[in-house]
PDB file of C-alpha atoms and ligand atoms in Angstrom:
ATOM      1  CA  MET A   1     -10.636  -0.468  14.547  1.00  0.00           C
ATOM      2  CA  THR A   2      -9.598  -1.885  10.627  1.00  0.00           C
ATOM      3  CA  PHE A   3      -7.473  -1.617   8.138  1.00  0.00           C
ATOM      4  CA  LEU A   4      -6.979  -2.670   4.394  1.00  0.00           C
ATOM      5  CA  ILE A   5      -3.305  -3.599   3.765  1.00  0.00           C
ATOM      6  CA  LEU A   6      -3.136  -4.201   0.563  1.00  0.00           C
ATOM      7  CA  ASN A   7      -0.180  -5.518  -1.485  1.00  0.00           C
ATOM      8  CA  GLY A   8       0.383  -5.389  -5.507  1.00  0.00           C
ATOM      9  CA  PRO A   9       2.318  -7.578  -7.727  1.00  0.00           C
ATOM     10  CA  ASN A  10       5.842  -9.334  -7.515  1.00  0.00           C
ATOM     11  CA  LEU A  11       5.355  -8.337  -3.278  1.00  0.00           C
ATOM     12  CA  ASN A  12       4.499 -12.025  -2.407  1.00  0.00           C
ATOM     13  CA  LEU A  13       7.730 -12.269  -3.651  1.00  0.00           C
ATOM     14  CA  LEU A  14       9.460  -9.364  -0.625  1.00  0.00           C
ATOM     15  CA  GLY A  15      13.055 -11.214   0.814  1.00  0.00           C
ATOM     16  CA  GLU A  16      13.540 -13.894  -2.221  1.00  0.00           C
ATOM     17  CA  ARG A  17      15.812 -11.302  -4.033  1.00  0.00           C
ATOM     18  CA  ASP A  18      16.774  -7.497  -4.715  1.00  0.00           C
ATOM     19  CA  PRO A  19      17.650  -6.981  -0.326  1.00  0.00           C
ATOM     20  CA  LYS A  20      19.503  -3.902  -1.803  1.00  0.00           C
ATOM     21  CA  THR A  21      15.939  -2.063  -3.642  1.00  0.00           C
ATOM     22  CA  TYR A  22      13.844  -4.296  -1.083  1.00  0.00           C
ATOM     23  CA  GLY A  23      15.559  -5.202   2.162  1.00  0.00           C
ATOM     24  CA  VAL A  24      15.586  -8.862   3.569  1.00  0.00           C
ATOM     25  CA  GLN A  25      11.596  -8.915   5.488  1.00  0.00           C
ATOM     26  CA  ALA A  26       9.141 -10.756   3.824  1.00  0.00           C
ATOM     27  CA  LEU A  27       5.789  -9.400   3.120  1.00  0.00           C
ATOM     28  CA  SER A  28       4.851 -11.882   5.986  1.00  0.00           C
ATOM     29  CA  ASP A  29       7.335 -10.549   7.984  1.00  0.00           C
ATOM     30  CA  ILE A  30       5.503  -6.547   7.343  1.00  0.00           C
ATOM     31  CA  GLU A  31       1.767  -7.759   8.509  1.00  0.00           C
ATOM     32  CA  ASP A  32       3.966  -9.466  11.833  1.00  0.00           C
ATOM     33  CA  LEU A  33       5.195  -5.559  12.754  1.00  0.00           C
ATOM     34  CA  LEU A  34       1.497  -4.257  11.740  1.00  0.00           C
ATOM     35  CA  LYS A  35       0.097  -6.368  14.374  1.00  0.00           C
ATOM     36  CA  LYS A  36       2.615  -5.974  16.821  1.00  0.00           C
ATOM     37  CA  ALA A  37       2.652  -2.792  16.526  1.00  0.00           C
ATOM     38  CA  TYR A  38      -0.597  -1.715  16.397  1.00  0.00           C
ATOM     39  CA  PRO A  39      -2.296  -4.441  19.048  1.00  0.00           C
ATOM     40  CA  ASP A  40      -5.583  -2.191  18.496  1.00  0.00           C
ATOM     41  CA  ILE A  41      -6.179  -2.484  15.206  1.00  0.00           C
ATOM     42  CA  ASP A  42      -8.179  -5.501  13.403  1.00  0.00           C
ATOM     43  CA  PHE A  43      -6.363  -5.995  10.119  1.00  0.00           C
ATOM     44  CA  ILE A  44      -6.807  -7.142   6.881  1.00  0.00           C
ATOM     45  CA  PHE A  45      -4.034  -8.190   4.581  1.00  0.00           C
ATOM     46  CA  VAL A  46      -4.633  -8.245   0.645  1.00  0.00           C
ATOM     47  CA  GLN A  47      -1.805  -9.511  -2.105  1.00  0.00           C
ATOM     48  CA  SER A  48      -2.169 -10.044  -5.048  1.00  0.00           C
ATOM     49  CA  ASN A  49      -0.467 -10.282  -8.917  1.00  0.00           C
ATOM     50  CA  HIS A  50      -4.432  -9.096 -10.538  1.00  0.00           C
ATOM     51  CA  GLU A  51      -4.846  -5.511 -10.730  1.00  0.00           C
ATOM     52  CA  GLY A  52      -9.071  -6.884 -11.251  1.00  0.00           C
ATOM     53  CA  ASP A  53      -8.124  -8.399  -7.265  1.00  0.00           C
ATOM     54  CA  LEU A  54      -7.442  -5.337  -6.040  1.00  0.00           C
ATOM     55  CA  VAL A  55     -10.378  -3.019  -7.684  1.00  0.00           C
ATOM     56  CA  ASP A  56     -12.861  -5.613  -5.806  1.00  0.00           C
ATOM     57  CA  ALA A  57     -10.829  -5.555  -2.428  1.00  0.00           C
ATOM     58  CA  ILE A  58     -10.782  -1.941  -2.809  1.00  0.00           C
ATOM     59  CA  GLN A  59     -14.787  -2.244  -3.377  1.00  0.00           C
ATOM     60  CA  SER A  60     -15.026  -3.805  -0.548  1.00  0.00           C
ATOM     61  CA  ALA A  61     -13.860  -1.329   1.914  1.00  0.00           C
ATOM     62  CA  ARG A  62     -17.179   0.842   0.553  1.00  0.00           C
ATOM     63  CA  ILE A  63     -19.809  -1.308   2.586  1.00  0.00           C
ATOM     64  CA  GLY A  64     -18.207   1.108   5.787  1.00  0.00           C
ATOM     65  CA  THR A  65     -16.481  -1.910   7.735  1.00  0.00           C
ATOM     66  CA  VAL A  66     -12.588  -0.415   6.819  1.00  0.00           C
ATOM     67  CA  ASN A  67     -11.492   2.765   8.824  1.00  0.00           C
ATOM     68  CA  ALA A  68      -8.728   2.600   6.381  1.00  0.00           C
ATOM     69  CA  ILE A  69      -6.198   1.774   3.363  1.00  0.00           C
ATOM     70  CA  ILE A  70      -3.198   1.714   3.397  1.00  0.00           C
ATOM     71  CA  ALA A  71      -1.806   0.296   0.412  1.00  0.00           C
ATOM     72  CA  ASN A  72       1.360  -1.011  -2.427  1.00  0.00           C
ATOM     73  CA  TRP A  73      -0.151  -1.271  -5.125  1.00  0.00           C
ATOM     74  CA  GLY A  74       3.336  -2.124  -7.157  1.00  0.00           C
ATOM     75  CA  GLY A  75       4.013  -2.258 -10.591  1.00  0.00           C
ATOM     76  CA  PHE A  76       0.354  -0.794 -11.025  1.00  0.00           C
ATOM     77  CA  THR A  77       1.258   2.107  -9.097  1.00  0.00           C
ATOM     78  CA  HIS A  78       2.437   3.429 -12.369  1.00  0.00           C
ATOM     79  CA  THR A  79       0.075   1.572 -14.477  1.00  0.00           C
ATOM     80  CA  SER A  80      -3.537   0.957 -13.348  1.00  0.00           C
ATOM     81  CA  VAL A  81      -5.968   3.800 -14.013  1.00  0.00           C
ATOM     82  CA  ALA A  82      -8.343   1.492 -12.883  1.00  0.00           C
ATOM     83  CA  ILE A  83      -7.261   1.219  -9.544  1.00  0.00           C
ATOM     84  CA  HIS A  84      -6.826   4.693  -9.670  1.00  0.00           C
ATOM     85  CA  ASP A  85     -11.316   5.595 -10.449  1.00  0.00           C
ATOM     86  CA  ALA A  86     -12.334   2.704  -7.808  1.00  0.00           C
ATOM     87  CA  LEU A  87     -10.426   4.586  -5.305  1.00  0.00           C
ATOM     88  CA  GLU A  88     -11.975   8.394  -5.952  1.00  0.00           C
ATOM     89  CA  LEU A  89     -14.910   6.370  -5.151  1.00  0.00           C
ATOM     90  CA  VAL A  90     -13.985   5.286  -1.656  1.00  0.00           C
ATOM     91  CA  ASP A  91     -14.150   7.870   0.836  1.00  0.00           C
ATOM     92  CA  ILE A  92     -11.924   7.128   3.701  1.00  0.00           C
ATOM     93  CA  PRO A  93      -8.407   7.581   4.575  1.00  0.00           C
ATOM     94  CA  LYS A  94      -6.164   6.327   1.570  1.00  0.00           C
ATOM     95  CA  VAL A  95      -2.766   6.348   2.227  1.00  0.00           C
ATOM     96  CA  GLU A  96      -0.317   4.957  -0.542  1.00  0.00           C
ATOM     97  CA  VAL A  97       3.147   3.334   0.561  1.00  0.00           C
ATOM     98  CA  HIS A  98       6.603   2.010  -1.081  1.00  0.00           C
ATOM     99  CA  ILE A  99       9.602   0.279  -0.012  1.00  0.00           C
ATOM    100  CA  SER A 100      11.726   2.268  -2.518  1.00  0.00           C
ATOM    101  CA  ASN A 101      11.717   5.659  -3.622  1.00  0.00           C
ATOM    102  CA  ILE A 102      10.830   5.371  -6.473  1.00  0.00           C
ATOM    103  CA  HIS A 103      11.474   9.579  -6.678  1.00  0.00           C
ATOM    104  CA  ALA A 104      15.657   8.269  -6.706  1.00  0.00           C
ATOM    105  CA  ARG A 105      15.164   4.871  -9.546  1.00  0.00           C
ATOM    106  CA  GLU A 106      14.116   4.950 -12.602  1.00  0.00           C
ATOM    107  CA  GLU A 107      11.865   7.781 -14.977  1.00  0.00           C
ATOM    108  CA  PHE A 108       9.027   5.241 -15.599  1.00  0.00           C
ATOM    109  CA  ARG A 109       8.418   4.954 -11.465  1.00  0.00           C
ATOM    110  CA  GLU A 110       8.556   9.086 -11.064  1.00  0.00           C
ATOM    111  CA  ARG A 111       4.412   9.600 -11.504  1.00  0.00           C
ATOM    112  CA  SER A 112       2.176   7.589  -9.387  1.00  0.00           C
ATOM    113  CA  ILE A 113      -0.768   7.388 -11.052  1.00  0.00           C
ATOM    114  CA  THR A 114      -2.694   5.266  -7.794  1.00  0.00           C
ATOM    115  CA  GLY A 115      -1.298   8.515  -5.539  1.00  0.00           C
ATOM    116  CA  ARG A 116      -3.558  10.387  -7.189  1.00  0.00           C
ATOM    117  CA  ALA A 117      -6.640   9.508  -5.918  1.00  0.00           C
ATOM    118  CA  MET A 118      -4.918   8.169  -2.324  1.00  0.00           C
ATOM    119  CA  ASP A 119      -4.574  10.795   1.141  1.00  0.00           C
ATOM    120  CA  GLY A 120      -0.820  11.045   0.247  1.00  0.00           C
ATOM    121  CA  ILE A 121       2.489   8.471  -0.365  1.00  0.00           C
ATOM    122  CA  ILE A 122       5.416   7.659   2.103  1.00  0.00           C
ATOM    123  CA  THR A 123       8.187   6.436  -0.098  1.00  0.00           C
ATOM    124  CA  GLY A 124      11.502   5.278   1.119  1.00  0.00           C
ATOM    125  CA  PHE A 125      11.278   4.060   4.303  1.00  0.00           C
ATOM    126  CA  GLY A 126      12.603   0.769   3.358  1.00  0.00           C
ATOM    127  CA  VAL A 127       9.523  -0.920   5.465  1.00  0.00           C
ATOM    128  CA  ASN A 128       8.764   1.766   7.759  1.00  0.00           C
ATOM    129  CA  SER A 129       6.394   2.872   4.570  1.00  0.00           C
ATOM    130  CA  TYR A 130       4.418   0.323   6.702  1.00  0.00           C
ATOM    131  CA  LEU A 131       4.352   1.173   9.551  1.00  0.00           C
ATOM    132  CA  LEU A 132       3.969   4.917   8.709  1.00  0.00           C
ATOM    133  CA  GLY A 133       1.672   5.300   6.591  1.00  0.00           C
ATOM    134  CA  VAL A 134      -1.293   3.153   9.486  1.00  0.00           C
ATOM    135  CA  ASP A 135       0.715   6.381  11.410  1.00  0.00           C
ATOM    136  CA  ALA A 136      -0.739   9.008   8.639  1.00  0.00           C
ATOM    137  CA  ALA A 137      -4.704   6.930   8.832  1.00  0.00           C
ATOM    138  CA  LEU A 138      -4.760   7.489  12.557  1.00  0.00           C
ATOM    139  CA  LYS A 139      -3.529  11.100  12.158  1.00  0.00           C
ATOM    140  CA  MET A 140      -6.327  11.752   9.576  1.00  0.00           C
ATOM    141  CA  LEU A 141      -8.918  10.052  11.497  1.00  0.00           C
ATOM    142  CA  SER A 142      -7.707  11.297  15.053  1.00  0.00           C
ATOM    143  CA  ASP A 143      -8.181  14.768  12.866  1.00  0.00           C
ATOM    144  CA  ASN A 144     -11.777  14.453  12.009  1.00  0.00           C
TER     145      ASN A 144
HETATM  146  O1  LIG B   1       9.000   0.297  -3.556  1.00  0.00           O
HETATM  147  C1  LIG B   1       8.257  -0.183  -3.380  1.00  0.00           C
HETATM  148  O2  LIG B   1       7.348  -0.527  -2.662  1.00  0.00           O
HETATM  149  C2  LIG B   1       7.279  -0.300  -5.185  1.00  0.00           C
HETATM  150  O3  LIG B   1       6.060  -0.620  -5.280  1.00  0.00           O
HETATM  151  C3  LIG B   1       7.424  -1.946  -5.886  1.00  0.00           C
HETATM  152  C4  LIG B   1       7.042  -2.515  -7.187  1.00  0.00           C
HETATM  153  C5  LIG B   1       7.978  -1.710  -7.932  1.00  0.00           C
HETATM  154  O4  LIG B   1       7.432  -1.680  -8.956  1.00  0.00           O
HETATM  155  C6  LIG B   1       8.010   0.488  -7.699  1.00  0.00           C
HETATM  156  O5  LIG B   1       7.580   1.014  -8.967  1.00  0.00           O
HETATM  157  C7  LIG B   1       8.206   0.227  -6.269  1.00  0.00           C
HETATM  158  C8  LIG B   1       7.924  -3.490  -7.047  1.00  0.00           C
HETATM  159  C9  LIG B   1       7.362  -4.778  -6.122  1.00  0.00           C
HETATM  160  C10 LIG B   1       8.039  -6.062  -6.421  1.00  0.00           C
HETATM  161  O6  LIG B   1       8.782  -7.207  -5.338  1.00  0.00           O
HETATM  162  C11 LIG B   1       9.448  -7.148  -5.541  1.00  0.00           C
HETATM  163  C12 LIG B   1       9.336  -8.313  -4.567  1.00  0.00           C
HETATM  164  C13 LIG B   1      10.786  -9.581  -4.925  1.00  0.00           C
HETATM  165  C14 LIG B   1      11.981  -9.364  -4.904  1.00  0.00           C
HETATM  166  C15 LIG B   1      11.923  -8.207  -5.740  1.00  0.00           C
HETATM  167  C16 LIG B   1      11.034  -7.385  -5.798  1.00  0.00           C
END
């Protein structure tokens, strides 16, 4: 089983500042947590600050080698029609995750454009959002 874990802009800097909102763990720590928690899943980790790279990564999941997408689109969550449209072309479980609770912050974070094309959104559980995202995708796969 192969899961694609996508992270959007600025998430490469996790752990370097704003620990109150985003915790102290680096993105590499989150990747280690996932690998430890799910040793039987092959993870492909992609982080990019560029919208087109993320669209390319989503399209790569269309060739049938990826079983699920777990994604934190970062700031693109609230702006990206291109990511939304790419997601609509991929028919596998897709779970959006956020470290912070996007509904408890500034109003502009309330709306998730990308979330409309995902199966669901997990938001506000710190780095555990990623683990819960994988759980949700596994549940979807076992239900099908
Ligand atoms: O809570 C989340 O996971 C977010 O997706 C994080 C995005 C933000 O734009 C979303 O509204 C919610 C921002 C990522 C910023 O990454 C940082 C990295 C290091 C230090 C501070 C922020």
